Amino acid sequence: MNRWNRWFKSFRHYLEYLLFMLCMALSKALGLKQCESVANRIGDFFYDGLKVRRSIVERNLKGTFTDKSPEDIQTLAREIYRRQALHVIEVLRLPLIKSSKDASELLDIDGAEFLEKTKHAGKGGVIVSAHYGNWELLGLCTGLMVTPMNIVVKHLGNPHIDRWITATRTRHGNSVIYQERALRQGVQILSEGGILTVLGDQTDPTGSFKTDFLGRRSAVFLGPAFFALKARVPLFLGMCRRQENSRYIVEYQEIGTSDFSFCREDIEELTRRYTKAIGEYIYRFPEEWFWLHNRWKIPDQE
C-alpha cells in the first residue's frame, strides 16, 4: 500500500470515528422510548431505502423458515432490521451503565446456577453465546452482576472504534482475548478458574467441521467445546433476549459434558449439542438473531 492509500485509509477511519462519536452523543441524549422509535425508523430506512444486505437476510430466512409466505418473510425481515438498529443504539449507550444498579434497570439475570457450577466449585467455565439479542449488553452486565469474564473477540476494521469498544467491554472488570491468541490464553485462563466467553454461531472459513444449524449444513468452529473439554470445566449457553416489557433477560443453560472426554469425536458432539441449543433459541425468537451475516457462504454447506 503506497503512502497516499495509507493516508486516505487513515483519514477515512478518523471520519468514521467522528461520525461514530456523534451518533453516540445523540443516542445518549435519547430516552428509552425514543430509542425504540428512532431505531424503528432507521431499521425501515435500511430495509426499504438502502436495502443493505436485504437479499442476504431474506434468503437466510427463506432457507430456514420454508413454511413462511413471502409476506411473512418480509414482515420478519423488517423487524430484524429494526431490532438490529436498536441494538446499535443501545451499544452506543453502554457508557451510561456505570454500576450493577444501572445494569439491573435494563436486564434480568440470574447467575446462581452458573456460579454454583463454576466459581463456587473452584472451577473455571466456558460460556458459549451467539450474535443474538444484545450480546454486548450480555457481556457487560454479566461482568457487573455475576462475575468478570474473558471475552474472545476479533479486531474491528477501524482502529479508533476498536479501541473504544475494547475500553467499553473492559470498563467493569471484563477482559478481552483476541482470536489469534485465544488457543494459548484460553486454556490457561480456564485452568486458573477464569470464565471464557465465545460466540459460537460464526462461520469457520476452513469448513473443517460441519453440522446442522437451522436446518442446513453449516461450517462451525469447535473452539468452545475444545476449551471446555481440554480444561475439564462446565460449559453453559448464555443468551440475552428482549422481553415484551422492553427489558432484557439473560438465560443460562448448562450443556452436559460429563459423558465426554477430550478427543476429536467428543469435541464435535459437544459442538453439535450447543449449536442445536442456539438454533432452538433462534427458532423461538428469530427477530433477535443477526441474520445480516452471510452464514451459509461456505460451498457445499447446504
Coordinates of N, CA and C in Angstrom, one line a residue, residues 10-163:
S10 N -6.4 6.1 6.7 CA -6.3 6.7 8.0 C -7.3 7.8 8.2
F11 N -7.4 8.6 7.1 CA -8.4 9.8 7.2 C -9.8 9.3 7.2
R12 N -10.1 8.2 6.4 CA -11.4 7.7 6.4 C -11.8 7.1 7.7
H13 N -10.8 6.4 8.3 CA -11.1 5.8 9.7 C -11.4 6.9 10.7
Y14 N -10.7 8.0 10.6 CA -10.9 9.1 11.5 C -12.3 9.7 11.3
L15 N -12.7 9.9 10.1 CA -14.0 10.5 9.8 C -15.1 9.5 10.3
E16 N -14.9 8.2 10.1 CA -15.9 7.2 10.6 C -16.0 7.3 12.1
Y17 N -14.8 7.5 12.7 CA -14.8 7.6 14.2 C -15.6 8.9 14.7
L18 N -15.4 10.0 14.0 CA -16.1 11.2 14.4 C -17.6 11.0 14.2
L19 N -18.0 10.4 13.1 CA -19.4 10.1 12.9 C -19.9 9.2 14.0
F20 N -19.1 8.2 14.3 CA -19.5 7.2 15.4 C -19.7 8.0 16.7
M21 N -18.8 8.9 17.1 CA -18.9 9.6 18.3 C -20.1 10.5 18.3
L22 N -20.4 11.1 17.1 CA -21.6 12.0 17.0 C -22.9 11.1 17.3
C23 N -22.9 10.0 16.6 CA -24.1 9.1 16.8 C -24.2 8.6 18.3
M24 N -23.1 8.4 19.0 CA -23.1 8.1 20.4 C -23.6 9.2 21.2
A25 N -23.2 10.4 21.0 CA -23.7 11.6 21.7 C -25.2 11.7 21.5
L26 N -25.7 11.6 20.3 CA -27.1 11.7 20.0 C -27.9 10.5 20.7
S27 N -27.4 9.3 20.7 CA -28.0 8.2 21.3 C -28.1 8.3 22.8
K28 N -27.1 8.9 23.4 CA -27.1 9.0 24.9 C -28.1 10.1 25.3
A29 N -28.4 11.0 24.4 CA -29.4 12.1 24.7 C -30.8 11.6 24.6
L30 N -31.1 10.4 24.1 CA -32.4 9.9 23.9 C -32.9 9.2 25.1
G31 N -34.2 9.2 25.4 CA -34.8 8.4 26.4 C -35.0 7.0 25.8
L32 N -35.4 6.0 26.7 CA -35.5 4.6 26.2 C -36.6 4.5 25.2
K33 N -37.8 5.1 25.4 CA -38.8 5.1 24.4 C -38.5 5.7 23.1
Q34 N -37.7 6.8 23.2 CA -37.3 7.5 22.0 C -36.3 6.6 21.2
C35 N -35.5 5.8 21.9 CA -34.5 4.9 21.3 C -35.3 3.9 20.4
E36 N -36.4 3.4 20.9 CA -37.2 2.4 20.1 C -37.8 3.1 18.9
S37 N -38.3 4.3 19.0 CA -38.9 5.0 17.9 C -37.9 5.3 16.8
V38 N -36.7 5.8 17.2 CA -35.7 6.1 16.3 C -35.2 4.9 15.6
A39 N -35.0 3.8 16.4 CA -34.5 2.5 15.8 C -35.4 2.0 14.8
N40 N -36.7 2.1 15.0 CA -37.7 1.6 14.0 C -37.6 2.4 12.7
R41 N -37.4 3.7 12.8 CA -37.2 4.5 11.6 C -35.9 4.2 10.8
I42 N -34.8 4.0 11.6 CA -33.6 3.7 11.0 C -33.6 2.3 10.4
G43 N -34.2 1.3 11.1 CA -34.4 0.0 10.5 C -35.1 0.0 9.2
D44 N -36.3 0.7 9.2 CA -37.1 0.8 8.0 C -36.3 1.4 6.8
F45 N -35.5 2.4 7.2 CA -34.7 3.1 6.1 C -33.7 2.2 5.5
F46 N -33.0 1.4 6.3 CA -32.0 0.5 5.8 C -32.7 -0.7 5.1
Y47 N -33.9 -1.1 5.5 CA -34.6 -2.2 4.8 C -35.2 -1.8 3.5
D48 N -36.0 -0.7 3.6 CA -36.8 -0.3 2.4 C -36.0 0.7 1.5
G49 N -35.2 1.6 2.1 CA -34.5 2.5 1.3 C -33.2 2.1 0.8
L50 N -32.2 1.9 1.7 CA -30.9 1.5 1.3 C -30.8 0.0 0.9
K51 N -31.7 -0.8 1.4 CA -31.7 -2.2 1.2 C -30.4 -2.9 1.4
V52 N -29.8 -2.5 2.5 CA -28.5 -3.1 2.9 C -28.6 -4.5 3.3
R53 N -28.0 -5.4 2.5 CA -28.0 -6.8 2.8 C -29.4 -7.5 2.8
R54 N -30.3 -6.8 2.2 CA -31.7 -7.3 2.3 C -31.8 -8.6 1.6
S55 N -31.2 -8.8 0.5 CA -31.3 -10.1 -0.2 C -30.7 -11.2 0.6
I56 N -29.6 -10.9 1.3 CA -29.0 -12.0 2.2 C -29.9 -12.3 3.3
V57 N -30.5 -11.3 4.0 CA -31.4 -11.6 5.1 C -32.6 -12.4 4.6
E58 N -33.3 -12.0 3.5 CA -34.4 -12.7 3.1 C -34.1 -14.1 2.6
R59 N -32.9 -14.3 2.0 CA -32.5 -15.6 1.6 C -32.3 -16.5 2.8
N60 N -31.6 -16.0 3.8 CA -31.4 -16.7 5.0 C -32.7 -17.2 5.7
L61 N -33.6 -16.2 5.7 CA -34.9 -16.5 6.3 C -35.7 -17.6 5.5
K62 N -35.7 -17.4 4.2 CA -36.4 -18.4 3.4 C -35.9 -19.8 3.5
G63 N -34.6 -19.9 3.6 CA -33.9 -21.2 3.8 C -34.2 -21.8 5.1
T64 N -34.5 -21.0 6.1 CA -34.7 -21.5 7.5 C -36.2 -21.8 7.8
F65 N -37.1 -20.8 7.3 CA -38.5 -20.9 7.6 C -39.2 -21.2 6.2
T66 N -39.1 -22.4 5.8 CA -39.6 -22.8 4.5 C -41.1 -22.8 4.4
D67 N -41.8 -22.7 5.5 CA -43.2 -22.7 5.5 C -43.8 -21.3 5.5
K68 N -43.0 -20.3 5.7 CA -43.5 -18.9 5.7 C -43.7 -18.4 4.3
S69 N -44.8 -17.6 4.2 CA -45.1 -16.9 2.9 C -44.1 -15.8 2.7
P70 N -44.0 -15.3 1.4 CA -43.1 -14.1 1.1 C -43.5 -12.9 2.0
E71 N -44.8 -12.7 2.2 CA -45.2 -11.6 3.1 C -44.7 -11.7 4.5
D72 N -44.8 -13.0 5.0 CA -44.3 -13.2 6.4 C -42.8 -13.0 6.5
I73 N -42.1 -13.5 5.5 CA -40.6 -13.3 5.4 C -40.3 -11.8 5.5
Q74 N -41.0 -11.0 4.7 CA -40.7 -9.6 4.7 C -41.0 -8.9 6.0
T75 N -42.1 -9.3 6.6 CA -42.5 -8.7 7.9 C -41.5 -9.0 8.9
L76 N -41.0 -10.3 9.0 CA -40.0 -10.7 9.9 C -38.6 -10.0 9.6
A77 N -38.3 -9.9 8.3 CA -37.1 -9.2 8.0 C -37.1 -7.7 8.4
R78 N -38.2 -7.1 8.3 CA -38.3 -5.7 8.7 C -38.1 -5.5 10.2
E79 N -38.7 -6.5 11.0 CA -38.5 -6.4 12.4 C -37.0 -6.7 12.8
I80 N -36.4 -7.5 12.0 CA -34.9 -7.8 12.3 C -34.1 -6.6 12.1
Y81 N -34.4 -5.8 11.1 CA -33.6 -4.5 10.8 C -33.9 -3.5 12.0
R82 N -35.2 -3.5 12.4 CA -35.5 -2.6 13.5 C -34.8 -3.0 14.8
R83 N -34.8 -4.3 15.0 CA -34.1 -4.8 16.2 C -32.6 -4.5 16.2
Q84 N -32.0 -4.8 15.1 CA -30.5 -4.5 15.0 C -30.2 -3.0 15.1
A85 N -31.0 -2.2 14.6 CA -30.8 -0.7 14.8 C -30.9 -0.4 16.2
L86 N -31.9 -1.0 16.9 CA -32.0 -0.7 18.4 C -30.8 -1.2 19.1
H87 N -30.2 -2.4 18.8 CA -29.1 -2.9 19.4 C -27.9 -2.0 19.2
V88 N -27.7 -1.4 18.0 CA -26.6 -0.5 17.8 C -26.8 0.8 18.7
I89 N -28.0 1.3 18.8 CA -28.2 2.5 19.7 C -27.9 2.1 21.1
E90 N -28.3 0.9 21.5 CA -28.0 0.5 22.9 C -26.5 0.3 23.2
V91 N -25.8 -0.2 22.2 CA -24.3 -0.3 22.4 C -23.7 1.1 22.5
L92 N -24.2 2.1 21.7 CA -23.7 3.4 21.9 C -24.0 4.0 23.2
R93 N -25.0 3.5 23.9 CA -25.4 4.0 25.2 C -24.7 3.2 26.4
L94 N -23.9 2.2 26.1 CA -23.3 1.4 27.1 C -22.5 2.2 28.1
P95 N -21.8 3.3 27.7 CA -21.1 4.1 28.8 C -22.0 4.6 29.9
L96 N -23.3 4.7 29.6 CA -24.2 5.1 30.7 C -24.4 4.1 31.8
I97 N -24.0 2.9 31.6 CA -24.1 1.8 32.6 C -22.8 1.9 33.4
K98 N -22.9 2.4 34.6 CA -21.8 2.7 35.5 C -21.7 1.8 36.7
S99 N -22.8 1.0 37.0 CA -22.8 0.2 38.2 C -23.8 -1.0 37.9
S100 N -23.8 -1.9 38.9 CA -24.7 -3.1 38.8 C -26.1 -2.6 38.9
K101 N -26.4 -1.5 39.6 CA -27.7 -0.9 39.7 C -28.2 -0.5 38.4
D102 N -27.3 0.2 37.7 CA -27.7 0.7 36.3 C -28.0 -0.5 35.4
A103 N -27.2 -1.6 35.5 CA -27.4 -2.7 34.7 C -28.8 -3.4 35.0
S104 N -29.1 -3.5 36.3 CA -30.3 -4.2 36.7 C -31.6 -3.4 36.3
E105 N -31.4 -2.2 35.9 CA -32.6 -1.4 35.4 C -32.9 -1.8 34.0
L106 N -32.0 -2.4 33.3 CA -32.1 -2.8 31.9 C -32.3 -4.3 31.7
L107 N -31.9 -5.1 32.6 CA -31.8 -6.5 32.3 C -32.0 -7.4 33.6
D108 N -32.7 -8.5 33.3 CA -32.9 -9.5 34.4 C -31.9 -10.6 34.2
I109 N -31.2 -11.0 35.2 CA -30.2 -12.1 35.1 C -30.1 -12.8 36.4
D110 N -30.0 -14.1 36.3 CA -29.8 -15.0 37.5 C -28.7 -15.9 37.2
G111 N -27.5 -15.6 37.8 CA -26.3 -16.4 37.5 C -26.0 -17.4 38.6
A112 N -27.0 -17.7 39.5 CA -26.8 -18.6 40.7 C -26.3 -20.0 40.3
E113 N -27.0 -20.6 39.3 CA -26.5 -22.0 38.9 C -25.2 -21.9 38.2
F114 N -25.0 -20.9 37.4 CA -23.7 -20.8 36.7 C -22.5 -20.7 37.8
L115 N -22.7 -19.8 38.8 CA -21.7 -19.6 39.8 C -21.5 -20.9 40.6
E116 N -22.6 -21.6 40.9 CA -22.5 -22.8 41.7 C -21.7 -23.8 41.0
K117 N -21.8 -23.9 39.7 CA -21.1 -25.0 39.0 C -19.6 -24.6 38.6
T118 N -19.3 -23.3 38.7 CA -18.0 -22.8 38.3 C -17.3 -22.2 39.5
K119 N -17.4 -20.9 39.7 CA -16.7 -20.2 40.7 C -16.8 -20.8 42.1
H120 N -18.0 -21.1 42.5 CA -18.2 -21.7 43.9 C -17.7 -23.1 44.0
A121 N -17.5 -23.7 42.9 CA -16.9 -25.1 42.9 C -15.4 -25.0 42.7
G122 N -14.8 -23.8 42.6 CA -13.4 -23.7 42.4 C -13.0 -24.0 41.0
K123 N -13.9 -23.8 40.0 CA -13.6 -24.2 38.6 C -13.7 -22.9 37.7
G124 N -13.1 -23.0 36.6 CA -13.4 -22.1 35.5 C -14.7 -22.5 34.8
G125 N -15.0 -21.8 33.7 CA -16.2 -22.2 33.0 C -16.2 -21.5 31.6
V126 N -16.9 -22.2 30.6 CA -17.0 -21.6 29.3 C -18.4 -21.2 29.1
I127 N -18.6 -20.0 28.6 CA -20.0 -19.5 28.2 C -19.9 -19.4 26.7
V128 N -20.8 -20.1 26.0 CA -20.9 -20.0 24.6 C -22.2 -19.2 24.3
S129 N -22.1 -18.2 23.5 CA -23.3 -17.4 23.2 C -23.4 -17.2 21.7
A130 N -24.1 -16.2 21.2 CA -24.3 -16.0 19.8 C -24.5 -14.5 19.5
H131 N -24.6 -14.2 18.2 CA -25.0 -12.8 17.8 C -26.5 -12.8 17.9
Y132 N -26.9 -12.7 19.1 CA -28.4 -12.9 19.4 C -28.7 -11.9 20.5
G133 N -29.8 -11.2 20.3 CA -30.2 -10.2 21.3 C -29.1 -9.1 21.3
N134 N -28.9 -8.5 22.4 CA -27.8 -7.5 22.6 C -26.6 -8.2 23.3
W135 N -25.8 -8.8 22.5 CA -24.7 -9.6 23.1 C -23.6 -8.8 23.8
E136 N -23.5 -7.5 23.4 CA -22.6 -6.6 24.1 C -23.1 -6.3 25.4
L137 N -24.4 -6.1 25.6 CA -25.0 -5.8 26.8 C -24.9 -7.1 27.7
L138 N -25.1 -8.2 27.2 CA -24.9 -9.5 27.9 C -23.5 -9.5 28.5
G139 N -22.5 -9.3 27.8 CA -21.1 -9.3 28.3 C -20.9 -8.3 29.4
L140 N -21.3 -7.1 29.2 CA -21.0 -6.0 30.1 C -21.8 -6.3 31.4
C141 N -23.0 -6.7 31.3 CA -23.9 -6.9 32.6 C -23.5 -8.1 33.3
T142 N -23.1 -9.2 32.6 CA -22.6 -10.4 33.3 C -21.4 -10.1 34.1
G143 N -20.5 -9.3 33.5 CA -19.3 -8.9 34.3 C -19.6 -8.1 35.5
L144 N -20.7 -7.2 35.4 CA -21.1 -6.4 36.6 C -21.9 -7.2 37.6
M145 N -22.8 -8.0 37.2 CA -23.8 -8.6 38.0 C -23.6 -10.0 38.4
V146 N -22.7 -10.7 37.7 CA -22.4 -12.1 38.0 C -21.0 -12.3 38.4
T147 N -20.1 -12.2 37.4 CA -18.7 -12.4 37.6 C -17.9 -11.9 36.4
P148 N -16.7 -11.3 36.6 CA -15.9 -10.9 35.4 C -15.6 -12.0 34.5
M149 N -15.4 -11.8 33.2 CA -15.1 -12.9 32.3 C -14.1 -12.4 31.2
N150 N -13.6 -13.3 30.5 CA -12.7 -13.1 29.4 C -13.4 -13.4 28.1
I151 N -13.5 -12.4 27.3 CA -14.3 -12.5 26.0 C -13.4 -12.6 24.8
V152 N -13.6 -13.6 24.0 CA -12.8 -13.8 22.8 C -13.4 -12.9 21.7
V153 N -12.6 -12.1 21.1 CA -13.1 -11.1 20.2 C -12.2 -11.0 18.9
K154 N -12.7 -10.4 17.9 CA -11.9 -10.1 16.7 C -11.6 -8.5 16.7
H155 N -10.5 -8.2 16.1 CA -10.2 -6.7 15.9 C -11.3 -6.2 14.9
L156 N -11.8 -5.0 15.2 CA -12.6 -4.3 14.2 C -11.7 -3.6 13.1
G157 N -12.3 -3.3 12.0 CA -11.6 -2.8 10.9 C -11.1 -1.4 11.1
N158 N -11.9 -0.6 11.9 CA -11.5 0.8 12.3 C -10.8 0.8 13.6
P159 N -9.5 1.1 13.7 CA -8.7 1.0 14.9 C -9.2 1.9 16.0
H160 N -9.8 3.1 15.6 CA -10.3 4.0 16.6 C -11.6 3.5 17.3
I161 N -12.5 2.9 16.5 CA -13.7 2.3 17.1 C -13.3 1.0 17.8
D162 N -12.3 0.3 17.3 CA -11.9 -0.9 18.0 C -11.4 -0.6 19.4
R163 N -10.6 0.5 19.6 CA -10.2 0.9 20.9 C -11.3 1.3 21.8

